[in-house]
C-alpha cells in the first residue's frame, strides 16, 4: 500500500484530491493535517480507512508516508513545500506554486537537489478536447500559430458559493486570475511558450477585495498573441479555446471542437475523434515511482513558469 498525506484543507479541491487518491489501486490517504485541529480530525473520520489527523512534523518524519498533497493557503506554500522536499517526500501541489518568483526558484532548487517527485494540478492537459487543440496546433496543421484565447469562468462570486477565504488578497495573492485564470495561463504557455510581455485588466463586479472579472493579454515570440480570460461572475459560460494560424483555425466549446485547415479541405468540420482522456495529473503523480515519470507539462519547470507569468500579470494590473 502506498501511503499519502494531505497538508491542508484550505483549497476547494482538497477533498476531491483525497478522495481521488483513495480510489487509486494500492493508494490511500493515511494522515491529514490542517491548521485547525478540529477540521483535521473531522476530515480523517470522513476519509476513514484508518486515516488519522497528524502534525506536519509527524507526517514529514513518518517513513511510511511516501508523498504529500499540499492544499494549504497559497501564501503559505513556499515554507511547507521546502520542508517536504528536504524530508524526502514526493510532492503534489495545488496551483499556483508560489506568489513570488524568488520563492518559486527556491522551490525548484529544492526539488532538483532532493530529487523530489513533483507534480502540480494542471488538469486540462489530460482532457480530450484540450489535448486535441494542443496536438493539432503543435502539429503545424494550422500553420504558424499567431493567436490563442482560452476562457474559463464560473459564478462563484455572484452565485455566492466560493468560500470567503478565496477573496483574501493575502492568502490567495489575488482573485480570479491567480485561481481560475491559472488554467488559461498554463495552456497558453504550453502552446506558445513563455510570453515576452503581459498586460492585464481586472475589475471588481461584486465589490470583493480581489478581482472577480479578469483578462490578461500575452505577447509571445514572432508576434503571437494570447488572451487569458476568467472570472467568478459568469454563469454557465462554456469552456472556450480558440486558436488561429496562418493556414487555419480551431474553436473549442466544452467538449466539442471544430477546425478548418487544408486537412479539412479548408472547410469547418467537427473533430469526430478526440484523444483519449489521460489520468489526471494527481493520478499520474501518485502512481509514478520516480521524478522522471512525471510529464513536463505539470513538472517543476512548468510550475515555476506559471508563477512568473502570474507575477507579471499582477504587476501590470
Coordinates of C-alpha atoms in Angstrom, one line a residue:
X1 CA 0.0 0.0 0.0
X2 CA 1.3 3.5 -0.9
X3 CA 0.6 5.9 1.9
X4 CA 0.0 9.6 1.2
X5 CA -0.9 12.6 3.4
X6 CA -3.0 15.7 2.9
X7 CA -1.4 19.0 4.0
X8 CA -4.3 21.5 4.5
X9 CA -8.0 21.6 3.6
X10 CA -7.9 25.3 2.7
X11 CA -8.3 24.8 -1.1
X12 CA -11.7 23.8 -2.5
X13 CA -10.2 20.8 -4.3
X14 CA -8.6 19.3 -1.2
X15 CA -11.5 16.9 -0.5
X16 CA -11.6 15.9 -4.2
X17 CA -7.8 15.1 -4.2
X18 CA -8.0 13.0 -1.1
X19 CA -11.0 11.0 -2.4
X20 CA -9.2 10.5 -5.8
X21 CA -6.1 9.1 -4.2
X22 CA -8.2 6.7 -2.0
X23 CA -9.8 5.4 -5.2
X24 CA -6.5 4.6 -6.9
X25 CA -5.3 1.0 -6.7
X26 CA -2.9 0.4 -3.7
X27 CA -3.0 4.1 -2.7
X28 CA -4.6 5.7 0.3
X29 CA -4.6 8.9 2.4
X30 CA -3.1 7.7 5.7
X31 CA -2.8 11.1 7.5
X32 CA -4.2 14.6 7.2
X33 CA -3.1 17.9 8.7
X34 CA -4.9 21.2 8.8
X35 CA -4.0 24.3 11.0
X36 CA -7.5 23.8 12.5
X37 CA -7.2 20.6 14.6
X38 CA -10.9 20.1 14.6
X39 CA -11.0 20.3 10.8
X40 CA -8.3 17.7 10.5
X41 CA -10.0 15.4 13.0
X42 CA -13.3 15.5 11.2
X43 CA -11.6 15.1 7.8
X44 CA -9.8 12.0 9.0
X45 CA -13.1 10.5 10.2
X46 CA -14.7 11.3 6.9
X47 CA -12.0 9.6 4.9
X48 CA -12.0 6.5 7.2
X49 CA -9.8 3.5 6.4
X50 CA -7.5 4.2 9.4
X51 CA -6.8 7.8 8.3
X52 CA -5.5 9.9 11.2
X53 CA -5.1 13.5 12.0
X54 CA -1.4 14.4 12.5
X55 CA 1.0 17.3 12.8
X56 CA 3.2 18.4 9.9
X57 CA 6.2 17.2 11.8
X58 CA 4.8 13.8 12.3
X59 CA 3.8 13.4 8.7
X60 CA 7.3 14.5 7.4
X61 CA 9.1 12.3 9.9
X62 CA 7.0 9.2 9.1
X63 CA 8.9 6.8 6.8
X64 CA 5.6 5.1 5.8
X65 CA 4.3 8.3 4.2
X66 CA 5.5 8.3 0.6
X67 CA 4.2 11.7 -0.5
X68 CA 2.1 14.7 0.4
X69 CA -0.6 16.8 -1.3
X70 CA -0.3 20.5 -0.5
X71 CA -3.6 22.3 -0.3
X72 CA -2.9 25.0 2.3
X73 CA -3.2 28.7 1.7
X74 CA -1.2 29.8 -1.4
X75 CA 0.9 32.3 0.6
X76 CA 2.0 29.5 2.9
X77 CA 3.1 27.2 0.1
X78 CA 6.8 28.0 0.0
X79 CA 7.8 27.1 3.5
X80 CA 5.8 24.0 3.6
X81 CA 6.9 22.8 0.2
X82 CA 10.6 23.4 1.0
X83 CA 10.2 21.3 4.2
X84 CA 8.5 18.5 2.3
X85 CA 11.3 18.4 -0.3
X86 CA 14.0 18.3 2.4
X87 CA 12.1 15.5 4.2
X88 CA 12.3 13.4 1.0
X89 CA 8.6 13.3 0.3
X90 CA 7.1 13.1 -3.1
X91 CA 5.1 16.3 -3.6
X92 CA 1.9 17.4 -5.4
X93 CA 0.6 20.9 -5.1
X94 CA -2.5 22.9 -6.0
X95 CA -1.7 25.8 -8.3
X96 CA -0.1 28.3 -8.2
X97 CA 3.2 27.1 -6.9
X98 CA 4.2 30.4 -5.2
X99 CA 3.4 34.1 -5.2
X100 CA 6.9 35.4 -5.8
X101 CA 9.5 34.5 -8.4
X102 CA 12.2 34.1 -5.9
X103 CA 10.1 31.6 -3.9
X104 CA 9.3 29.6 -7.0
X105 CA 13.0 29.4 -7.8
X106 CA 13.8 28.3 -4.3
X107 CA 11.3 25.5 -4.6
X108 CA 12.8 24.5 -8.0
X109 CA 16.2 24.3 -6.4
X110 CA 14.9 22.2 -3.6
X111 CA 13.1 19.8 -6.0
X112 CA 16.2 19.3 -8.0
X113 CA 18.6 19.0 -5.0
X114 CA 16.3 16.4 -3.3
X115 CA 15.3 14.6 -6.5
X116 CA 11.7 15.2 -5.5
X117 CA 8.9 13.6 -7.4
X118 CA 6.9 16.8 -8.1
X119 CA 3.6 17.5 -9.7
X120 CA 1.2 20.4 -10.0
X121 CA -2.5 20.5 -10.7
X122 CA -2.8 21.3 -14.4
X123 CA -5.8 19.1 -15.2
X124 CA -6.7 20.4 -18.7
X125 CA -3.6 18.8 -20.0
X126 CA -5.3 15.4 -19.5
X127 CA -8.6 16.2 -21.1
X128 CA -9.6 15.0 -24.7
X129 CA -10.8 18.3 -26.2
X130 CA -7.8 20.4 -24.9
X131 CA -5.4 17.6 -25.9
X132 CA -6.8 17.8 -29.4
X133 CA -6.4 21.5 -29.6
X134 CA -2.8 21.4 -28.4
X135 CA -1.8 18.5 -30.6
X136 CA -3.5 19.9 -33.7
X137 CA -1.9 23.4 -33.2
X138 CA 1.5 22.0 -32.5
X139 CA 1.4 19.6 -35.5
X140 CA 1.6 22.5 -37.9
X141 CA -1.8 21.8 -39.5
X142 CA -3.0 25.3 -38.7
X143 CA 0.3 26.8 -39.9
X144 CA 2.2 29.2 -37.8
X145 CA 0.1 29.9 -34.7
X146 CA -0.3 33.7 -34.1
X147 CA -3.4 33.9 -31.8
X148 CA -4.9 31.8 -29.0
X149 CA -7.6 32.6 -26.5
X150 CA -8.8 30.5 -23.5
X151 CA -11.7 31.4 -21.3
X152 CA -12.6 29.6 -18.1
X153 CA -15.2 31.2 -15.8
X154 CA -17.8 30.4 -13.3
X155 CA -20.3 32.2 -11.0
X156 CA -18.5 31.5 -7.7
X157 CA -18.8 35.2 -6.6
X158 CA -22.3 36.1 -8.0
X159 CA -23.6 32.7 -7.0
X160 CA -22.0 33.1 -3.6
X161 CA -20.7 29.5 -3.4
X162 CA -16.9 30.1 -3.2
X163 CA -15.5 30.1 0.3
X164 CA -14.9 33.5 1.8
X165 CA -11.2 33.0 2.1
X166 CA -10.9 32.8 -1.7
X167 CA -11.3 36.6 -1.7
X168 CA -8.4 37.2 0.8
X169 CA -5.7 39.0 -1.2
X170 CA -3.0 38.0 1.3
X171 CA -3.8 34.3 1.4
X172 CA -4.6 34.0 -2.3
X173 CA -2.2 36.6 -3.8
X174 CA -5.1 37.8 -6.0
X175 CA -8.5 36.7 -7.1
X176 CA -10.0 35.2 -10.3
X177 CA -6.9 35.3 -12.4
X178 CA -4.5 33.7 -10.0
X179 CA -7.0 31.0 -9.2
X180 CA -9.2 30.0 -12.1
X181 CA -7.1 32.0 -14.6
X182 CA -4.2 29.7 -13.9
X183 CA -5.7 27.3 -16.4
X184 CA -5.7 29.6 -19.4
X185 CA -2.2 30.7 -18.4
X186 CA -0.6 27.3 -18.4
X187 CA -2.4 26.2 -21.5
X188 CA -1.3 29.3 -23.5
X189 CA 2.3 28.7 -22.3
X190 CA 2.1 25.0 -23.2
X191 CA 1.1 26.1 -26.7
X192 CA 3.2 29.2 -27.3
X193 CA 6.0 29.1 -24.7
X194 CA 6.7 31.8 -22.2
X195 CA 5.3 35.3 -23.0
X196 CA 7.6 38.2 -23.6
X197 CA 5.0 40.7 -22.1
X198 CA 1.8 40.6 -20.1
X199 CA -0.9 43.3 -19.8
X200 CA -4.0 42.9 -17.6
X201 CA -7.4 44.4 -16.9
X202 CA -9.0 43.3 -13.7
X203 CA -12.4 44.5 -12.3
X204 CA -14.5 44.1 -9.2
X205 CA -18.1 43.3 -10.2
X206 CA -19.2 42.1 -6.7
X207 CA -17.0 44.5 -4.7
X208 CA -14.7 41.9 -3.3
X209 CA -11.1 42.8 -2.2
X210 CA -9.8 40.9 -5.2
X211 CA -10.7 40.9 -8.8
X212 CA -13.6 38.7 -9.9
X213 CA -13.6 39.5 -13.6
X214 CA -10.2 39.4 -15.4
X215 CA -8.4 39.4 -18.8
X216 CA -4.7 39.2 -19.4
X217 CA -3.1 39.9 -22.8
X218 CA 0.1 38.0 -23.5
X219 CA 2.6 38.7 -26.2
X220 CA 4.8 35.8 -27.5
X221 CA 7.7 35.4 -29.9
X222 CA 7.1 36.0 -33.6
X223 CA 4.1 38.3 -32.8
X224 CA 1.8 35.7 -31.4
X225 CA -0.9 37.0 -29.0
X226 CA -2.5 35.0 -26.2
X227 CA -5.7 36.0 -24.3
X228 CA -6.3 34.6 -20.8
X229 CA -9.9 35.2 -19.7
X230 CA -11.5 34.2 -16.4
X231 CA -13.9 35.3 -13.8
X232 CA -16.1 34.4 -10.8
X233 CA -19.2 36.2 -12.2
X234 CA -20.2 34.3 -15.4
X235 CA -22.8 31.6 -15.0
X236 CA -22.7 28.5 -17.3
X237 CA -20.1 30.1 -19.6
X238 CA -18.7 27.4 -21.8
X239 CA -15.0 26.4 -21.6
X240 CA -13.6 28.1 -24.7
X241 CA -10.4 27.6 -26.6
X242 CA -9.7 29.4 -29.8
X243 CA -6.5 29.1 -31.9
X244 CA -5.7 30.9 -35.1
X245 CA -2.8 30.2 -37.5
X246 CA -1.6 31.2 -41.0
X247 CA -3.2 28.1 -42.5
X248 CA -6.4 27.7 -40.5
X249 CA -8.3 28.0 -37.2
X250 CA -9.8 25.9 -34.4
X251 CA -12.7 26.5 -32.0
X252 CA -13.4 24.5 -28.8
X253 CA -16.6 24.9 -26.7
X254 CA -16.6 22.5 -23.7
X255 CA -16.0 19.0 -25.3
X256 CA -16.8 19.9 -28.9
X257 CA -14.1 21.0 -31.3
X258 CA -14.4 22.3 -34.9
X259 CA -11.5 23.2 -37.1
X260 CA -10.7 24.5 -40.6
X261 CA -7.4 23.9 -42.4
X262 CA -6.0 22.2 -45.5
X263 CA -6.6 18.8 -43.8
X264 CA -10.4 19.5 -43.8
X265 CA -10.5 20.9 -47.3
X266 CA -10.5 24.4 -45.8
X267 CA -14.0 23.8 -44.6
X268 CA -15.2 23.9 -40.9
X269 CA -15.6 20.4 -39.7
X270 CA -16.2 18.8 -36.3
X271 CA -13.4 16.7 -34.8
X272 CA -15.1 13.3 -34.7
X273 CA -12.4 11.5 -32.8
X274 CA -10.7 13.1 -29.8
X275 CA -7.6 11.7 -28.0
X276 CA -8.3 9.5 -25.0
X277 CA -8.6 11.1 -21.6
X278 CA -5.4 10.7 -19.7
X279 CA -5.3 10.1 -15.9
X280 CA -5.4 13.3 -14.0
X281 CA -2.1 14.9 -13.0
X282 CA -2.7 13.8 -9.5
X283 CA -3.3 10.2 -10.5
X284 CA -0.2 10.2 -12.7
X285 CA 1.9 11.6 -9.8
X286 CA 0.5 9.3 -7.2
X287 CA 1.1 6.1 -9.3
X288 CA 4.6 7.2 -10.5
X289 CA 7.8 5.9 -8.9
X290 CA 10.3 8.5 -9.9
X291 CA 10.5 12.2 -11.0
X292 CA 11.4 11.1 -14.5
X293 CA 7.9 9.6 -14.9
X294 CA 6.2 13.0 -14.4
X295 CA 5.2 14.7 -17.7
X296 CA 7.0 18.0 -18.3
X297 CA 3.6 19.8 -18.7
X298 CA 3.0 19.6 -15.0
X299 CA 6.5 19.3 -13.7
X300 CA 8.6 21.9 -11.8
X301 CA 9.6 24.0 -14.8
X302 CA 6.0 24.5 -15.9
X303 CA 5.0 25.3 -12.3
X304 CA 7.8 28.0 -12.0
X305 CA 6.8 29.4 -15.4
X306 CA 3.2 29.9 -14.3
X307 CA 4.4 31.8 -11.2
X308 CA 6.5 34.1 -13.5
X309 CA 3.5 34.8 -15.7
X310 CA 1.2 35.5 -12.8
X311 CA 3.7 37.8 -11.2
X312 CA 3.8 39.7 -14.5
X313 CA 0.0 39.8 -14.9
X314 CA -0.5 41.3 -11.4
X315 CA 2.4 43.7 -11.6
X316 CA 0.9 45.1 -14.7
X317 CA -2.7 45.2 -13.4

